[in-house]
Coordinates of C-alpha atoms in Angstrom, one line a residue:
X1422 CA -91.4 23.5 37.5
X1423 CA -93.8 22.2 41.3
X1424 CA -93.5 20.9 44.5
X1425 CA -94.8 17.3 45.8
X1426 CA -95.7 17.0 49.4
X1427 CA -94.6 13.4 50.3
X1428 CA -95.1 14.2 54.5
X1429 CA -96.7 16.8 56.0
X1430 CA -97.5 16.2 59.9
X1431 CA -95.6 17.7 62.6
X1432 CA -93.7 15.7 64.9
X1433 CA -94.9 11.9 64.2
X1434 CA -96.5 10.4 61.3
X1435 CA -100.6 9.8 61.2
X1436 CA -102.8 7.1 59.5
X1437 CA -103.3 10.0 56.9
X1438 CA -99.7 12.3 56.7
X1439 CA -96.0 10.7 57.3
X1440 CA -93.5 12.8 58.5
X1441 CA -92.0 16.0 56.5
X1442 CA -90.3 15.6 53.3
X1443 CA -91.0 17.9 50.0
X1444 CA -89.8 17.5 46.5
X1445 CA -89.2 20.2 44.4
X1446 CA -89.6 18.4 40.8
X1447 CA -88.2 20.2 37.5
X1448 CA -89.7 19.8 33.7
X1449 CA -89.3 16.1 32.4
X1450 CA -86.6 17.6 30.3
X1451 CA -84.3 18.2 33.2
X1452 CA -85.0 14.9 34.6
X1453 CA -84.0 15.1 38.2
X1454 CA -85.5 16.2 41.6
X1455 CA -84.5 17.9 44.9
X1456 CA -85.5 16.9 48.4
X1457 CA -86.2 19.6 51.3
X1458 CA -85.9 17.4 54.5
X1459 CA -86.6 13.4 54.4
X1460 CA -88.2 12.2 57.6
X1461 CA -89.1 8.2 58.6
X1462 CA -90.8 6.8 55.8
X1463 CA -90.0 9.3 53.1
X1464 CA -88.8 6.5 50.3
X1465 CA -91.8 4.8 50.7
X1466 CA -93.7 7.8 50.0
X1467 CA -91.6 8.2 46.9
X1468 CA -92.7 4.5 46.0
X1469 CA -96.0 5.9 46.3
X1470 CA -95.3 8.9 43.8
X1471 CA -94.0 8.9 39.9
X1472 CA -91.0 9.8 41.6
X1473 CA -87.2 7.5 41.3
X1474 CA -84.5 7.9 43.4
X1475 CA -82.2 7.7 40.2
X1476 CA -83.3 11.1 39.2
X1477 CA -82.5 12.9 43.0
X1478 CA -79.3 14.8 43.0
X1479 CA -79.9 17.5 45.8
X1480 CA -81.4 16.8 49.3
X1481 CA -81.6 19.5 51.9
X1482 CA -82.3 19.6 55.4
X1483 CA -83.9 22.1 57.5
X1484 CA -82.4 20.8 61.1
X1485 CA -81.9 17.4 62.4
X1486 CA -84.8 16.8 64.4
X1487 CA -86.0 13.3 63.8
X1488 CA -89.1 14.0 61.7
X1489 CA -86.8 15.7 59.6
X1490 CA -84.1 13.1 59.1
X1491 CA -84.5 9.6 60.0
X1492 CA -85.6 8.7 56.2
X1493 CA -82.6 9.8 55.4
X1494 CA -80.1 6.5 55.4
X1495 CA -83.1 4.7 54.0
X1496 CA -82.7 6.9 50.9
X1497 CA -79.0 7.1 50.6
X1498 CA -78.6 3.5 50.5
X1499 CA -81.6 1.9 48.3
X1500 CA -80.6 4.8 46.1
X1501 CA -77.3 2.5 45.2
X1502 CA -79.5 0.6 43.8
X1503 CA -80.2 2.3 40.6
X1504 CA -78.0 2.3 38.2
X1505 CA -76.3 5.3 36.7
X1506 CA -77.5 7.5 39.5
X1507 CA -75.0 10.0 40.0
X1508 CA -73.6 12.3 42.3
X1509 CA -75.8 13.6 45.7
X1510 CA -75.3 16.6 46.8
X1511 CA -76.3 17.0 50.4
X1512 CA -76.9 20.2 52.3
X1513 CA -77.6 20.8 55.9
X1514 CA -76.9 22.0 59.6
X1515 CA -73.5 21.4 61.5
X1516 CA -74.2 17.6 62.7
X1517 CA -75.3 16.5 59.5
X1518 CA -72.0 14.9 58.7
X1519 CA -71.1 12.9 61.8
X1520 CA -74.8 11.8 61.5
X1521 CA -74.5 10.3 57.9
X1522 CA -71.3 8.9 58.3
X1523 CA -72.0 7.3 61.3
X1524 CA -74.9 5.7 60.2
X1525 CA -73.1 4.4 57.0
X1526 CA -70.4 3.5 59.2
X1527 CA -72.3 1.3 61.9
X1528 CA -74.8 -0.3 59.4
X1529 CA -71.6 -1.1 57.4
X1530 CA -73.8 0.3 53.9
X1531 CA -71.8 0.6 50.8
X1532 CA -72.2 3.7 48.6
X1533 CA -71.8 3.5 44.8
X1534 CA -72.2 6.6 44.1
X1535 CA -69.9 10.5 45.2
X1536 CA -72.2 11.8 48.3
X1537 CA -70.9 15.2 48.9
X1538 CA -71.9 16.8 52.1
X1539 CA -72.2 20.6 52.8
X1540 CA -72.4 21.7 55.9
X1541 CA -73.0 25.7 56.7
X1542 CA -73.0 27.8 60.0
X1543 CA -75.6 30.2 59.4
X1544 CA -76.6 32.9 57.0
X1545 CA -75.3 32.5 53.2
X1546 CA -75.5 31.3 49.7
X1547 CA -75.5 27.3 49.6
X1548 CA -74.7 27.0 45.8
X1549 CA -75.6 28.7 42.6
X1550 CA -76.1 26.3 39.7
X1551 CA -76.2 29.1 36.8
X1552 CA -79.9 28.1 36.4
X1553 CA -81.0 28.6 40.5
X1554 CA -79.5 30.2 43.4
X1555 CA -79.7 29.1 46.7
X1556 CA -80.2 31.7 50.0
X1557 CA -80.1 29.9 53.7
X1558 CA -81.1 31.7 56.8
X1559 CA -81.0 30.4 60.2
X1560 CA -84.0 30.3 61.7
X1561 CA -85.7 30.5 65.7
X1562 CA -86.1 26.9 67.0
X1563 CA -85.2 24.4 70.1
X1564 CA -81.8 23.5 67.6
X1565 CA -80.4 25.5 64.8
X1566 CA -82.9 25.2 62.3
X1567 CA -82.8 27.0 58.7
X1568 CA -84.4 28.2 55.9
X1569 CA -84.1 27.8 52.0
X1570 CA -84.6 30.7 49.6
X1571 CA -84.7 28.7 45.9
X1572 CA -84.3 32.3 43.6
X1573 CA -84.3 31.3 39.6
X1574 CA -82.3 33.1 37.7
X1575 CA -83.9 35.3 35.3
X1576 CA -85.5 33.2 32.2
X1577 CA -84.5 34.3 28.1
X1578 CA -87.6 35.5 26.3
X1579 CA -89.4 33.1 23.9
X1580 CA -88.5 33.1 20.5
X1581 CA -90.5 35.0 18.0
X1582 CA -91.1 31.8 15.7
X1583 CA -93.1 33.8 13.2
X1584 CA -90.0 36.5 12.6
X1585 CA -87.7 33.1 12.3
X1586 CA -89.7 31.9 9.5
X1587 CA -90.2 34.6 7.4
X1588 CA -86.4 35.7 7.3
X1589 CA -85.8 32.0 6.4
X1590 CA -84.2 30.7 9.5
X1591 CA -84.8 26.9 10.2
X1592 CA -85.2 25.3 13.5
X1593 CA -81.7 24.0 15.4
X1594 CA -78.7 24.8 16.7
X1595 CA -78.9 28.8 15.3
X1596 CA -82.2 28.8 17.9
X1597 CA -80.2 28.2 20.1
X1598 CA -77.6 30.8 19.7
X1599 CA -80.6 33.4 19.7
X1600 CA -81.8 32.1 23.0
X1601 CA -78.2 32.4 24.6
X1602 CA -78.9 36.1 23.4
X1603 CA -75.9 35.8 20.4
X1604 CA -76.6 37.5 16.7
X1605 CA -76.7 34.4 13.9
X1606 CA -75.3 34.7 10.1
X1607 CA -77.5 32.6 7.8
X1608 CA -76.7 30.8 5.0
X1609 CA -77.3 34.0 2.2
X1610 CA -75.2 36.3 4.9
X1611 CA -78.3 37.5 6.3
X1612 CA -78.0 38.5 10.1
X1613 CA -80.5 37.8 12.4
X1614 CA -80.0 40.2 15.5
X1615 CA -81.2 38.1 18.7
X1616 CA -82.7 41.2 20.0
X1617 CA -85.0 40.9 17.2
X1618 CA -85.7 37.4 17.5
X1619 CA -86.5 36.9 21.3
X1620 CA -88.4 38.4 23.7
X1621 CA -87.6 39.8 26.8
X1622 CA -86.4 37.7 29.6
X1623 CA -88.4 36.6 32.1
X1624 CA -88.3 37.5 35.8
X1625 CA -87.2 33.9 37.6
X1626 CA -89.1 32.4 40.1
X1627 CA -88.6 32.5 44.0
X1628 CA -89.6 29.3 46.2
X1629 CA -89.4 30.0 50.0
X1630 CA -88.6 26.7 52.1
X1631 CA -88.7 26.9 55.8
X1632 CA -88.0 24.7 58.8
X1633 CA -89.4 24.5 61.9
X1634 CA -89.6 27.8 63.8
X1635 CA -91.1 30.4 65.8
X1636 CA -92.8 33.8 63.8
X1637 CA -89.4 35.8 63.0
X1638 CA -87.8 38.5 61.2
X1639 CA -85.6 36.3 59.2
X1640 CA -88.4 33.7 57.8
X1641 CA -89.9 37.2 56.5
X1642 CA -86.5 38.2 55.1
X1643 CA -86.2 34.7 52.9
X1644 CA -89.9 34.6 52.0
X1645 CA -89.7 38.5 50.7
X1646 CA -91.7 38.7 47.6
X1647 CA -91.8 34.8 46.9
X1648 CA -93.6 32.8 44.1
X1649 CA -94.5 30.2 46.5
X1650 CA -94.0 30.5 50.8
X1651 CA -93.8 27.1 52.2
X1652 CA -94.3 27.8 56.1
X1653 CA -94.6 25.2 59.3
X1654 CA -98.5 26.0 61.5
X1655 CA -98.0 23.3 64.1
X1656 CA -100.8 24.9 65.9
X1657 CA -103.9 26.6 65.9
X1658 CA -105.2 29.8 66.6
X1659 CA -105.3 30.7 70.7
X1660 CA -101.9 28.3 71.2
X1661 CA -99.7 31.0 70.5
X1662 CA -97.7 30.1 73.7
X1663 CA -97.2 26.8 73.6
X1664 CA -96.3 27.0 70.0
X1665 CA -93.4 30.0 71.3
X1666 CA -92.5 26.5 74.4
X1667 CA -92.0 24.2 71.4
X1668 CA -90.3 26.5 68.8
X1669 CA -92.9 26.5 66.3
X1670 CA -95.8 28.3 65.1
X1671 CA -99.7 28.9 64.4
X1672 CA -101.6 29.1 61.3
X1673 CA -102.4 32.9 61.8
X1674 CA -98.9 33.5 62.4
X1675 CA -97.4 31.8 59.2
X1676 CA -100.2 33.9 57.4
X1677 CA -98.7 37.3 58.8
X1678 CA -95.2 36.0 58.0
X1679 CA -96.6 36.0 54.1
X1680 CA -98.4 38.8 54.3
X1681 CA -95.6 41.2 55.8
X1682 CA -93.0 39.5 53.2
X1683 CA -95.2 40.2 50.3
X1684 CA -95.6 36.5 49.2
X1685 CA -97.8 35.8 46.7
X1686 CA -98.8 32.2 47.9
X1687 CA -98.3 30.6 51.1
X1688 CA -99.0 26.6 52.0
X1689 CA -98.9 25.5 55.7
X1690 CA -97.3 22.3 56.5
X1691 CA -96.1 20.6 59.6
X1692 CA -99.5 20.3 60.6
X1693 CA -100.0 18.7 64.8
X1694 CA -101.7 15.4 64.7
X1695 CA -104.7 17.0 66.7
X1696 CA -106.3 18.6 63.8
X1697 CA -108.7 17.1 61.4
X1698 CA -109.3 17.5 58.4
X1699 CA -112.3 19.7 59.4
X1700 CA -110.1 21.6 62.2
X1701 CA -107.5 22.3 59.2
X1702 CA -110.5 24.1 56.8
X1703 CA -110.9 26.0 59.7
X1704 CA -108.0 27.2 61.1
X1705 CA -107.2 28.2 56.8
X1706 CA -110.5 29.9 57.0
X1707 CA -109.1 32.1 59.8
X1708 CA -105.5 32.7 58.5
X1709 CA -107.4 33.7 55.6
X1710 CA -108.6 36.6 57.0
X1711 CA -104.3 37.9 57.4
X1712 CA -103.0 36.0 53.9
X1713 CA -106.3 35.1 51.0
X1714 CA -104.3 33.2 49.1
X1715 CA -103.1 30.2 52.2
X1716 CA -103.7 27.1 51.5
X1717 CA -103.1 23.7 54.0
X1718 CA -100.6 21.1 52.6
X1719 CA -101.9 17.5 53.1
X1720 CA -99.5 14.3 51.4
X1721 CA -98.9 14.0 47.7
X1722 CA -100.5 17.5 47.2
X1723 CA -99.1 19.1 44.1
X1724 CA -98.1 22.7 44.0
X1725 CA -97.4 24.4 40.5
X1726 CA -94.7 27.1 40.4

C-alpha cells in the first residue's frame, strides 16, 4: 500500500507542482486505488503515472476550493471511456453534490457508470468496507474543510507453511479457511487448528490525510498514532499570522501537530509557489527540530506505508 502524490502546490499550479491530489494505491491483487482531492489537471497527472481511471473506485474531497475540486469533472467524464469501470463512490462536504450535478447537467455529460455521492455534515464515520474504516473530522479553514483518518482493520497472521507441510496440508481452499480463523479437517480425519497454523494478527495501518487547515486540536486527534500523516504546509516559519489569516499552516506547525499526535511519519504538502526547492529543504530542516521524521512531498513522490 502506498501514497502517490499527484499534486503538491498550494492555490495554483507551478511549472513543477500541480495542485492538490493524492492517490492511495492498494496492492495489485486488490486492483484499485482511491483519490484524495482532484485539483485542476489531476487526470493529466494520472496519465503520467501507471494508474488507470478504470481502477479508481472512491474519491474523497476535503473541501470545495478550486485547487482541490476543479479536476473532478474531467475525471468523472473521462472515466466513462474505461469499459467495466463500475460504480464510483464520491465523498465530501456539503455542496459537493450540487457542484457535480450542475457541471454534468450544463456540460451535458453522460456517465455510463453509477455515481454515488455522499455528503457529510461533521465528524463521524464515512464508511467501513470490512478492510478499512474512514473517519472524518472538520478542520479550521476559510470554508468547511475536512480531514480523513484511514484505519486498516487488523490483518490476519501469516500461515506457518512449514508446519502445514509437516501435517500434509496441501495449498488450496483449506488455507483460506485457516486464514479466516477456521479449523480444518484433513482427508485422513486429523484436525488442524487455526490457532496452531496462523501467527498472531498484525495491527492495521493508520493513514491521516488532512485538508487545508490552521493548526488545530482536531487535526491532532485525526492523526493520533498514525503511521503516516499528510499535513499542509503552505507557509514558512515566521509567517504564522499570514497563515492564520488565510486558514493555513506553516511547516513548523505541521511538525508540532505530528509530534503532539504521536504520528510516526509526516509528509508535508500544499506548498506555496513562493518557495524554491532549496527553500523547502531549509524549512524541512527547521521543522525537523520539532519532528525529525518529516519530509516534503513533490509531484509523483511515492510513499510506501
